C-alpha cells in the first residue's frame, strides 16, 4: 500500500490493507514520528500522542472537520478494528519503511514522487 501527499512525497504504509488502515487512521503522522528515531532519539507513547494531536488539529482545520478522535474511533469500530497503542503502530511504520519497492510512484506529469 502506497501513500502520496500534496507536497510530492510518497512511501509505503504497509504490505496489506489491514496493516495500512490502522496506521493511516490512528497515526497519520508516522513519518514525522520516525524522524526523531532516525536521529537516535527515543519515541514514546506520550510523544506520539502529542504528534497525533498536532496532526489532528491541522487536518481538522484543513478539512473543516471537528472531533477527529471521535470520527477515528467510529471508523475503526465500523471496520471491527481496535485502537492499538501508538508505539505498536510505530513498529508497523518502521516495518513499512523498510520494505523495498521495485517500482516508482509517478504523478500525473510522469515525474517520480520523492520517496518519504
PDB file of C-alpha atoms in Angstrom, residues 2-12 101 103-116:
ATOM      1  CA  UNK A   2       1.342   3.392  -1.003  1.00  0.00           C
ATOM      2  CA  UNK A   3       0.572   6.903   0.110  1.00  0.00           C
ATOM      3  CA  UNK A   4       1.231  10.115  -1.747  1.00  0.00           C
ATOM      4  CA  UNK A   5       0.846  13.583  -0.306  1.00  0.00           C
ATOM      5  CA  UNK A   6       0.238  17.004  -1.787  1.00  0.00           C
ATOM      6  CA  UNK A   7       3.860  18.027  -1.167  1.00  0.00           C
ATOM      7  CA  UNK A   8       5.174  15.422  -3.615  1.00  0.00           C
ATOM      8  CA  UNK A   9       6.288  12.729  -1.173  1.00  0.00           C
ATOM      9  CA  UNK A  10       5.295   9.082  -1.394  1.00  0.00           C
ATOM     10  CA  UNK A  11       6.013   5.970   0.577  1.00  0.00           C
ATOM     11  CA  UNK A  12       4.885   2.525   1.592  1.00  0.00           C
ATOM     12  CA  UNK A 101       9.664  -1.258  -3.573  1.00  0.00           C
ATOM     13  CA  UNK A 103       8.578   0.390  -8.582  1.00  0.00           C
ATOM     14  CA  UNK A 104       8.324   4.168  -8.507  1.00  0.00           C
ATOM     15  CA  UNK A 105       5.112   6.090  -7.948  1.00  0.00           C
ATOM     16  CA  UNK A 106       4.604   8.695 -10.677  1.00  0.00           C
ATOM     17  CA  UNK A 107       2.438  11.787 -10.594  1.00  0.00           C
ATOM     18  CA  UNK A 108       0.130  12.866 -13.427  1.00  0.00           C
ATOM     19  CA  UNK A 109       3.015  14.608 -15.210  1.00  0.00           C
ATOM     20  CA  UNK A 110       5.086  11.413 -15.165  1.00  0.00           C
ATOM     21  CA  UNK A 111       7.517  12.667 -12.540  1.00  0.00           C
ATOM     22  CA  UNK A 112       8.536  10.417  -9.648  1.00  0.00           C
ATOM     23  CA  UNK A 113       7.338  11.326  -6.176  1.00  0.00           C
ATOM     24  CA  UNK A 114      10.072  11.965  -3.635  1.00  0.00           C
ATOM     25  CA  UNK A 115      10.448   8.844  -1.513  1.00  0.00           C
ATOM     26  CA  UNK A 116       9.458   9.609   2.089  1.00  0.00           C
TER      27      UNK A 116
END
